[in-house]
Short mmCIF file of C-alpha atoms in Angstrom, two decimals:
data_model
loop_
_atom_site.label_atom_id
_atom_site.label_comp_id
_atom_site.label_asym_id
_atom_site.label_seq_id
_atom_site.Cartn_x
_atom_site.Cartn_y
_atom_site.Cartn_z
CA UNK A 1 87.70 -35.80 58.45
CA UNK A 2 84.63 -35.07 56.38
CA UNK A 3 81.43 -34.12 57.96
CA UNK A 4 78.49 -36.69 56.77
CA UNK A 5 75.25 -35.12 56.33
CA UNK A 6 73.08 -36.65 58.48
CA UNK A 7 69.77 -34.77 57.58
CA UNK A 8 66.91 -37.42 56.83
CA UNK A 9 63.58 -37.17 55.13
CA UNK A 10 61.63 -37.65 58.10
CA UNK A 11 57.66 -37.84 57.71
CA UNK A 12 57.62 -34.28 59.56
CA UNK A 13 60.07 -32.86 56.93
CA UNK A 14 57.75 -34.53 54.14
CA UNK A 15 55.02 -32.93 55.49
CA UNK A 16 56.44 -29.27 55.63
CA UNK A 17 57.56 -29.90 51.91
CA UNK A 18 54.22 -30.63 50.69
CA UNK A 19 52.60 -27.65 52.44
CA UNK A 20 55.26 -25.37 50.65
CA UNK A 21 54.41 -27.12 47.46
CA UNK A 22 50.67 -26.33 47.96
CA UNK A 23 51.37 -22.57 48.69
CA UNK A 24 53.35 -22.19 45.75
CA UNK A 25 50.68 -24.24 43.49
CA UNK A 26 48.05 -21.79 44.71
CA UNK A 27 50.28 -18.78 43.96
CA UNK A 28 50.72 -19.75 40.38
CA UNK A 29 53.33 -22.41 40.56
CA UNK A 30 57.09 -22.44 40.66
CA UNK A 31 57.36 -19.61 38.39
CA UNK A 32 56.25 -16.98 40.64
CA UNK A 33 53.92 -15.30 38.41
CA UNK A 34 50.04 -14.64 39.26
CA UNK A 35 47.50 -16.68 37.77
CA UNK A 36 46.12 -14.80 34.43
CA UNK A 37 43.02 -12.57 34.90
CA UNK A 38 40.07 -13.88 32.68
CA UNK A 39 38.79 -11.89 29.68
CA UNK A 40 35.55 -10.20 30.54
CA UNK A 41 32.68 -11.00 28.21
CA UNK A 42 31.96 -7.69 26.07
CA UNK A 43 28.80 -5.94 26.66
CA UNK A 44 26.74 -6.18 23.70
CA UNK A 45 26.31 -3.09 21.81
CA UNK A 46 22.44 -2.02 21.71
CA UNK A 47 20.95 -2.01 17.99
CA UNK A 48 20.06 1.68 17.87
CA UNK A 49 16.54 2.68 17.18
CA UNK A 50 16.05 4.12 13.60
CA UNK A 51 15.41 7.86 13.61
CA UNK A 52 12.08 8.68 11.92
CA UNK A 53 12.07 11.56 9.37
CA UNK A 54 9.04 13.10 7.89
CA UNK A 55 9.22 12.44 4.00
CA UNK A 56 9.98 15.50 1.83
CA UNK A 57 8.43 15.28 -1.83
CA UNK A 58 9.69 16.60 -5.00
CA UNK A 59 6.73 17.61 -7.28
CA UNK A 60 6.47 17.62 -11.17
CA UNK A 61 4.12 17.48 -13.91
CA UNK A 62 3.77 14.39 -16.04
CA UNK A 63 1.26 15.75 -18.64
CA UNK A 64 0.55 19.24 -19.35
CA UNK A 65 -1.88 18.62 -22.25
CA UNK A 66 -5.28 20.05 -21.94
CA UNK A 67 -7.52 18.72 -19.15
CA UNK A 68 -5.64 15.38 -18.57
CA UNK A 69 -4.88 13.50 -15.45
CA UNK A 70 -8.18 12.91 -13.77
CA UNK A 71 -8.85 9.28 -12.48
CA UNK A 72 -5.17 8.53 -12.24
CA UNK A 73 -3.82 5.23 -11.03
CA UNK A 74 0.00 4.63 -10.57
CA UNK A 75 2.11 1.36 -10.18
CA UNK A 76 5.86 0.73 -9.94
CA UNK A 77 8.67 -1.16 -11.33
CA UNK A 78 9.44 1.48 -14.16
CA UNK A 79 6.75 4.02 -13.27
CA UNK A 80 3.23 3.34 -14.95
CA UNK A 81 0.31 5.59 -14.84
CA UNK A 82 -2.96 5.36 -16.32
CA UNK A 83 -5.47 8.45 -16.61
CA UNK A 84 -8.17 10.35 -18.22
CA UNK A 85 -8.12 12.89 -20.90
CA UNK A 86 -11.09 14.67 -20.39
CA UNK A 87 -10.68 16.99 -23.51
CA UNK A 88 -10.68 14.26 -25.97
CA UNK A 89 -12.52 11.48 -23.97
CA UNK A 90 -9.55 9.04 -24.04
CA UNK A 91 -7.94 6.71 -21.81
CA UNK A 92 -4.11 7.72 -21.35
CA UNK A 93 -0.94 5.91 -20.27
CA UNK A 94 2.36 7.50 -19.38
CA UNK A 95 5.54 5.66 -18.31
CA UNK A 96 9.30 6.82 -17.37
CA UNK A 97 11.06 3.42 -18.55
CA UNK A 98 12.65 5.50 -21.15
CA UNK A 99 14.01 8.11 -18.57
CA UNK A 100 11.60 10.27 -19.56
CA UNK A 101 7.52 10.73 -19.27
CA UNK A 102 6.03 9.46 -22.82
CA UNK A 103 2.15 9.83 -22.70
CA UNK A 104 -0.02 7.82 -24.97
CA UNK A 105 -3.47 6.99 -26.07
CA UNK A 106 -4.48 3.40 -24.88
CA UNK A 107 -8.09 3.76 -26.09
CA UNK A 108 -10.08 6.27 -27.68
CA UNK A 109 -13.46 6.31 -26.06
CA UNK A 110 -14.64 9.74 -27.42
CA UNK A 111 -16.89 10.67 -24.57
CA UNK A 112 -16.14 13.55 -21.98
CA UNK A 113 -17.06 12.06 -18.33
CA UNK A 114 -17.86 14.22 -15.36
CA UNK A 115 -18.77 11.49 -13.11
CA UNK A 116 -16.87 11.32 -9.65
CA UNK A 117 -15.82 7.63 -9.87
CA UNK A 118 -12.66 5.89 -10.27
CA UNK A 119 -12.57 5.21 -13.83
CA UNK A 120 -9.01 3.88 -14.32
CA UNK A 121 -7.04 1.13 -12.34
CA UNK A 122 -3.45 -0.21 -13.28
CA UNK A 123 -1.54 -3.21 -12.21
CA UNK A 124 1.88 -4.54 -13.47
CA UNK A 125 2.75 -8.27 -13.49
CA UNK A 126 5.91 -10.14 -12.54
CA UNK A 127 6.74 -10.05 -16.43
CA UNK A 128 6.35 -6.27 -16.27
CA UNK A 129 3.21 -6.35 -18.67
CA UNK A 130 0.87 -3.53 -17.76
CA UNK A 131 -2.99 -4.42 -17.06
CA UNK A 132 -5.57 -1.43 -17.05
CA UNK A 133 -9.32 -1.76 -15.87
CA UNK A 134 -11.52 1.21 -16.96
CA UNK A 135 -14.82 2.58 -17.59
CA UNK A 136 -16.01 2.90 -21.39
CA UNK A 137 -18.13 6.01 -20.55
CA UNK A 138 -19.22 5.89 -24.49
CA UNK A 139 -21.05 2.75 -23.80
CA UNK A 140 -21.28 2.20 -20.11
CA UNK A 141 -19.12 -0.85 -20.07
CA UNK A 142 -16.37 -2.39 -18.04
CA UNK A 143 -13.16 -2.56 -20.38
CA UNK A 144 -9.55 -4.03 -19.78
CA UNK A 145 -6.32 -3.21 -21.70
CA UNK A 146 -3.08 -5.13 -21.65
CA UNK A 147 0.37 -4.29 -23.67
CA UNK A 148 1.78 -8.03 -23.31
CA UNK A 149 2.11 -8.11 -27.21
CA UNK A 150 3.99 -4.67 -27.23
CA UNK A 151 1.05 -2.86 -28.05
CA UNK A 152 -2.18 -2.05 -26.34
CA UNK A 153 -5.12 -4.50 -26.82
CA UNK A 154 -8.43 -3.33 -25.48
CA UNK A 155 -11.36 -5.81 -24.61
CA UNK A 156 -15.04 -5.38 -23.32
CA UNK A 157 -15.13 -7.65 -20.16
CA UNK A 158 -18.99 -6.80 -19.10
CA UNK A 159 -21.74 -4.87 -21.11
CA UNK A 160 -24.68 -6.11 -19.20
CA UNK A 161 -26.00 -2.66 -18.30
CA UNK A 162 -24.27 0.47 -16.87
CA UNK A 163 -21.27 -1.37 -15.30
CA UNK A 164 -17.77 -0.61 -14.87
CA UNK A 165 -17.68 2.52 -12.60
CA UNK A 166 -15.59 2.36 -9.38
CA UNK A 167 -13.07 -0.07 -10.97
CA UNK A 168 -10.02 -1.57 -9.43
CA UNK A 169 -7.59 -4.11 -10.61
CA UNK A 170 -5.08 -6.52 -9.16
CA UNK A 171 -2.85 -9.33 -10.48
CA UNK A 172 -2.17 -12.72 -9.04
CA UNK A 173 1.11 -14.80 -8.86
CA UNK A 174 0.36 -15.94 -12.42
CA UNK A 175 -0.23 -12.77 -13.76
CA UNK A 176 -4.07 -13.30 -13.96
CA UNK A 177 -5.95 -10.12 -13.62
CA UNK A 178 -8.83 -9.51 -10.92
CA UNK A 179 -11.08 -6.65 -11.20
CA UNK A 180 -13.66 -5.34 -8.87
CA UNK A 181 -16.33 -2.86 -10.12
CA UNK A 182 -19.79 -1.36 -9.55
CA UNK A 183 -22.77 -2.49 -11.33
CA UNK A 184 -24.57 1.22 -11.59
CA UNK A 185 -27.84 -0.47 -13.04
CA UNK A 186 -28.49 -2.75 -10.14
CA UNK A 187 -26.69 -1.39 -7.53
CA UNK A 188 -24.12 -4.57 -6.95
CA UNK A 189 -20.75 -5.27 -6.25
CA UNK A 190 -19.29 -7.43 -9.38
CA UNK A 191 -15.93 -9.21 -10.03
CA UNK A 192 -14.59 -10.54 -13.09
CA UNK A 193 -11.39 -12.62 -13.73
CA UNK A 194 -9.53 -14.20 -16.31
CA UNK A 195 -8.08 -16.75 -14.00
CA UNK A 196 -9.56 -19.71 -15.88
CA UNK A 197 -8.30 -18.53 -19.40
CA UNK A 198 -11.47 -16.62 -20.33
CA UNK A 199 -12.99 -13.60 -18.57
CA UNK A 200 -15.90 -14.62 -16.13
CA UNK A 201 -18.01 -11.85 -14.60
CA UNK A 202 -20.01 -12.69 -11.22
CA UNK A 203 -21.94 -10.64 -8.80
CA UNK A 204 -20.40 -10.68 -5.14
CA UNK A 205 -22.70 -8.74 -3.23
CA UNK A 206 -26.57 -7.84 -4.38
CA UNK A 207 -27.85 -6.96 -0.80
CA UNK A 208 -29.16 -3.48 -1.95
CA UNK A 209 -27.33 -0.78 -3.26
CA UNK A 210 -23.69 -1.98 -2.53
CA UNK A 211 -20.49 -2.04 -4.62
CA UNK A 212 -19.32 1.73 -4.85
CA UNK A 213 -16.01 2.99 -4.25
CA UNK A 214 -14.71 -0.43 -4.57
CA UNK A 215 -10.87 -1.32 -4.12
CA UNK A 216 -9.21 -4.82 -4.63
CA UNK A 217 -5.72 -6.60 -3.56
CA UNK A 218 -4.39 -10.02 -3.66
CA UNK A 219 -2.49 -11.36 -1.00
CA UNK A 220 0.41 -14.12 -0.89
CA UNK A 221 -1.95 -17.00 -1.34
CA UNK A 222 -3.79 -15.45 -4.15
CA UNK A 223 -6.76 -14.68 -2.05
CA UNK A 224 -9.03 -11.89 -3.27
CA UNK A 225 -9.72 -9.14 -0.98
CA UNK A 226 -12.25 -6.30 -1.72
CA UNK A 227 -13.35 -3.16 0.18
CA UNK A 228 -16.53 -1.36 -0.81
CA UNK A 229 -19.54 0.84 0.32
CA UNK A 230 -22.94 -0.13 1.40
CA UNK A 231 -24.86 2.85 0.39
CA UNK A 232 -28.29 1.74 1.76
CA UNK A 233 -26.79 1.65 5.49
CA UNK A 234 -23.85 4.02 4.82
CA UNK A 235 -21.36 1.42 5.96
CA UNK A 236 -17.90 0.10 5.10
CA UNK A 237 -18.00 -3.65 3.45
CA UNK A 238 -15.20 -6.08 2.84
CA UNK A 239 -15.44 -9.35 0.85
CA UNK A 240 -12.69 -12.11 0.86
CA UNK A 241 -12.48 -14.74 -1.70
CA UNK A 242 -10.52 -17.77 -0.10
CA UNK A 243 -10.90 -21.53 -1.03
CA UNK A 244 -12.98 -20.46 -3.98
CA UNK A 245 -15.94 -19.01 -1.89
CA UNK A 246 -16.62 -15.39 -0.84
CA UNK A 247 -17.29 -14.27 2.82
CA UNK A 248 -18.54 -10.85 3.27
CA UNK A 249 -18.67 -8.48 6.48
CA UNK A 250 -19.51 -4.93 7.53
CA UNK A 251 -16.77 -3.48 9.17
CA UNK A 252 -17.55 0.16 10.00
CA UNK A 253 -20.92 2.38 10.15
CA UNK A 254 -21.47 5.87 9.12
CA UNK A 255 -18.24 5.55 6.99
CA UNK A 256 -17.03 3.69 3.94
CA UNK A 257 -16.76 5.96 0.87
CA UNK A 258 -13.51 6.31 -1.22
CA UNK A 259 -12.02 2.90 -0.04
CA UNK A 260 -8.57 1.69 -0.81
CA UNK A 261 -7.24 -1.61 0.08
CA UNK A 262 -3.94 -3.39 0.69
CA UNK A 263 -2.28 -6.30 2.60
CA UNK A 264 1.07 -6.57 4.49
CA UNK A 265 3.86 -9.07 4.52
CA UNK A 266 1.55 -11.37 7.01
CA UNK A 267 -1.42 -11.03 4.69
CA UNK A 268 -3.21 -8.68 7.09
CA UNK A 269 -5.65 -6.31 5.53
CA UNK A 270 -5.40 -2.35 5.62
CA UNK A 271 -8.34 -0.11 4.30
CA UNK A 272 -8.17 3.63 4.03
CA UNK A 273 -11.72 5.38 3.55
CA UNK A 274 -13.67 8.64 4.58
CA UNK A 275 -16.47 9.04 6.88
CA UNK A 276 -19.91 9.73 5.35
CA UNK A 277 -20.86 11.91 8.33
CA UNK A 278 -18.65 14.21 10.61
CA UNK A 279 -17.09 16.12 7.95
CA UNK A 280 -15.96 13.15 6.01
CA UNK A 281 -12.62 12.69 7.98
CA UNK A 282 -10.04 10.27 6.74
CA UNK A 283 -10.38 6.84 8.60
CA UNK A 284 -8.36 3.53 8.52
CA UNK A 285 -9.19 0.07 9.60
CA UNK A 286 -7.02 -3.05 10.08
CA UNK A 287 -7.16 -6.66 11.39
CA UNK A 288 -3.68 -7.04 12.28
CA UNK A 289 -4.62 -7.69 15.99
CA UNK A 290 -6.76 -10.48 14.82
CA UNK A 291 -10.14 -8.33 14.90
CA UNK A 292 -11.00 -5.18 12.77
CA UNK A 293 -9.97 -1.85 14.69
CA UNK A 294 -10.95 1.45 13.11
CA UNK A 295 -9.21 4.56 13.65
CA UNK A 296 -9.39 8.31 12.80
CA UNK A 297 -6.26 9.17 11.03
CA UNK A 298 -6.73 12.93 10.49
CA UNK A 299 -9.41 14.23 12.81
CA UNK A 300 -8.54 17.94 11.38
CA UNK A 301 -9.63 16.93 8.07
CA UNK A 302 -12.97 17.97 6.35
CA UNK A 303 -14.25 16.36 3.08
CA UNK A 304 -11.84 13.85 2.66
CA UNK A 305 -12.17 12.32 -1.06
CA UNK A 306 -10.06 9.93 -2.83
CA UNK A 307 -8.01 7.91 -0.39
CA UNK A 308 -5.10 5.47 -1.66
CA UNK A 309 -3.19 3.30 0.51
CA UNK A 310 0.06 1.33 0.27
CA UNK A 311 2.12 -0.69 2.68
CA UNK A 312 6.02 -0.48 2.92
CA UNK A 313 8.65 -3.51 3.54
CA UNK A 314 8.32 -2.77 7.40
CA UNK A 315 4.48 -3.10 7.21
CA UNK A 316 4.13 0.75 7.58
CA UNK A 317 0.79 2.26 6.38
CA UNK A 318 1.05 5.15 3.88
CA UNK A 319 -2.13 6.78 2.77
CA UNK A 320 -2.51 9.78 0.04
CA UNK A 321 -5.63 11.53 0.04
CA UNK A 322 -7.49 14.73 -0.97
CA UNK A 323 -8.73 17.11 1.34
CA UNK A 324 -11.54 19.25 -0.68
CA UNK A 325 -12.01 21.76 2.22
CA UNK A 326 -8.53 23.32 1.74
CA UNK A 327 -9.11 27.05 1.87
CA UNK A 328 -7.70 27.45 -1.71
CA UNK A 329 -9.89 24.74 -3.13
CA UNK A 330 -8.30 21.54 -2.31
CA UNK A 331 -4.95 19.96 -1.43
CA UNK A 332 -2.99 16.63 -1.72
CA UNK A 333 -2.29 15.19 1.78
CA UNK A 334 -0.30 12.32 3.03
CA UNK A 335 -0.17 10.24 6.33
CA UNK A 336 2.02 7.57 7.53
CA UNK A 337 2.37 5.65 10.82
CA UNK A 338 6.06 4.86 10.50
CA UNK A 339 6.76 6.73 13.64
CA UNK A 340 6.28 4.24 16.14
CA UNK A 341 2.48 3.68 15.33
CA UNK A 342 1.86 7.53 15.46
CA UNK A 343 0.29 9.12 12.31
CA UNK A 344 2.47 11.69 10.80
CA UNK A 345 0.17 14.36 8.62
CA UNK A 346 1.79 15.98 5.65
CA UNK A 347 0.41 18.62 3.17
CA UNK A 348 2.33 17.42 -0.13
CA UNK A 349 0.79 20.20 -2.63
CA UNK A 350 -1.83 22.94 -1.90
CA UNK A 351 -1.06 25.19 -4.88
CA UNK A 352 -4.49 26.23 -5.96
CA UNK A 353 -6.85 23.43 -6.40
CA UNK A 354 -4.77 20.31 -6.66
CA UNK A 355 -5.02 16.69 -5.43
CA UNK A 356 -7.93 15.01 -6.80
CA UNK A 357 -7.64 11.12 -7.58
CA UNK A 358 -4.48 10.48 -5.90
CA UNK A 359 -2.98 7.05 -6.08
CA UNK A 360 -0.16 5.98 -4.29
CA UNK A 361 2.74 3.17 -4.59
CA UNK A 362 5.77 2.33 -3.01
CA UNK A 363 8.85 0.63 -4.80
CA UNK A 364 11.23 -1.71 -3.49
CA UNK A 365 13.44 0.88 -1.89
CA UNK A 366 10.23 2.13 -0.21
CA UNK A 367 10.26 5.40 -2.09
CA UNK A 368 6.67 6.78 -2.28
CA UNK A 369 5.31 7.60 -5.57
CA UNK A 370 1.84 9.39 -5.92
CA UNK A 371 0.36 10.61 -8.97
CA UNK A 372 -2.56 13.21 -8.75
CA UNK A 373 -4.85 15.61 -10.73
CA UNK A 374 -4.25 19.38 -10.79
CA UNK A 375 -7.64 20.73 -11.39
CA UNK A 376 -6.74 24.31 -11.84
CA UNK A 377 -4.31 23.68 -14.56
CA UNK A 378 -5.86 20.67 -16.06
CA UNK A 379 -2.57 18.40 -15.58
CA UNK A 380 -1.49 15.20 -14.43
CA UNK A 381 1.12 15.66 -11.57
CA UNK A 382 3.36 13.36 -9.66
CA UNK A 383 4.90 13.47 -6.13
CA UNK A 384 8.06 11.42 -5.24
CA UNK A 385 9.67 11.31 -1.71
CA UNK A 386 13.34 12.30 -1.59
#
């Protein structure tokens, strides 16, 4: 006789089965495997801090004609340099757009000039037209030249007295020219522009003997910024044209000669200049913090002349300057604050007496370009960062 299975699913038996099932589920189910290990979140790789390297410069001669290269001014795109021919009294221009430097006469003024003033200033607009403001020493006038037609056309902008020394030019977003300059007859700061379609010259500051060592720049909103020297009070001054009106301020005292001005990507202002006292050390002032803060850049320098400033794509400051107290007669110096804000000082050229009238510009790759005068050989020289 077959034996009948009398086992029944009693409540006690059901509870036991559920307990076993729960244990199996917590251990990964009936498959006997363990639950998958969660994938760990990867730790972000920190962005490396760029390593700062002191720039190294390659030097060359642009124009080796007799006694040329003083009062130089440089602009980028292709490279463009305006400068003075002291032997013949001409305004010269050289560009490397063809692959080599090609000097040319812009204006034959015919007067040998010996004043220590900024006689030429150059700017290039978005159409690659070249604009040059300069002092006509034969007639004591402010003049302007442009090559928009394919050849140089020179125009007298202001002939009211002895005007046009310490000249500086900038172009706005519409390609219009803006020029700051010194009125030597009256001791005024003057300004001229063709923004309206014709040239209009106005006096910006007539409070004593002001306006020497002037420099001009234009920001992204086409506001005009001018730095200049108050000779009566020995002070650095600044003028801003915004919304059609001018505002002026004194920024530093016992300083302010050989000014140069630039704006950064936030339209903050940066000015390099020299002290009038204290052995004429190199100074710098900016309003990036919201107020004007002056700094001595090179405390070891003495008799600094001819400063020139430029700002790179990271808003670092670059200054070229001439140290006339170099033991061999003068040297071309350079400073930047790209190393986390600390100033790095470099001697670029000290072969005999070199470095007067430096002008600095940076291209879209932040390559540094400097034109300057070799007074020992009477040549125009050029330095470029490697």
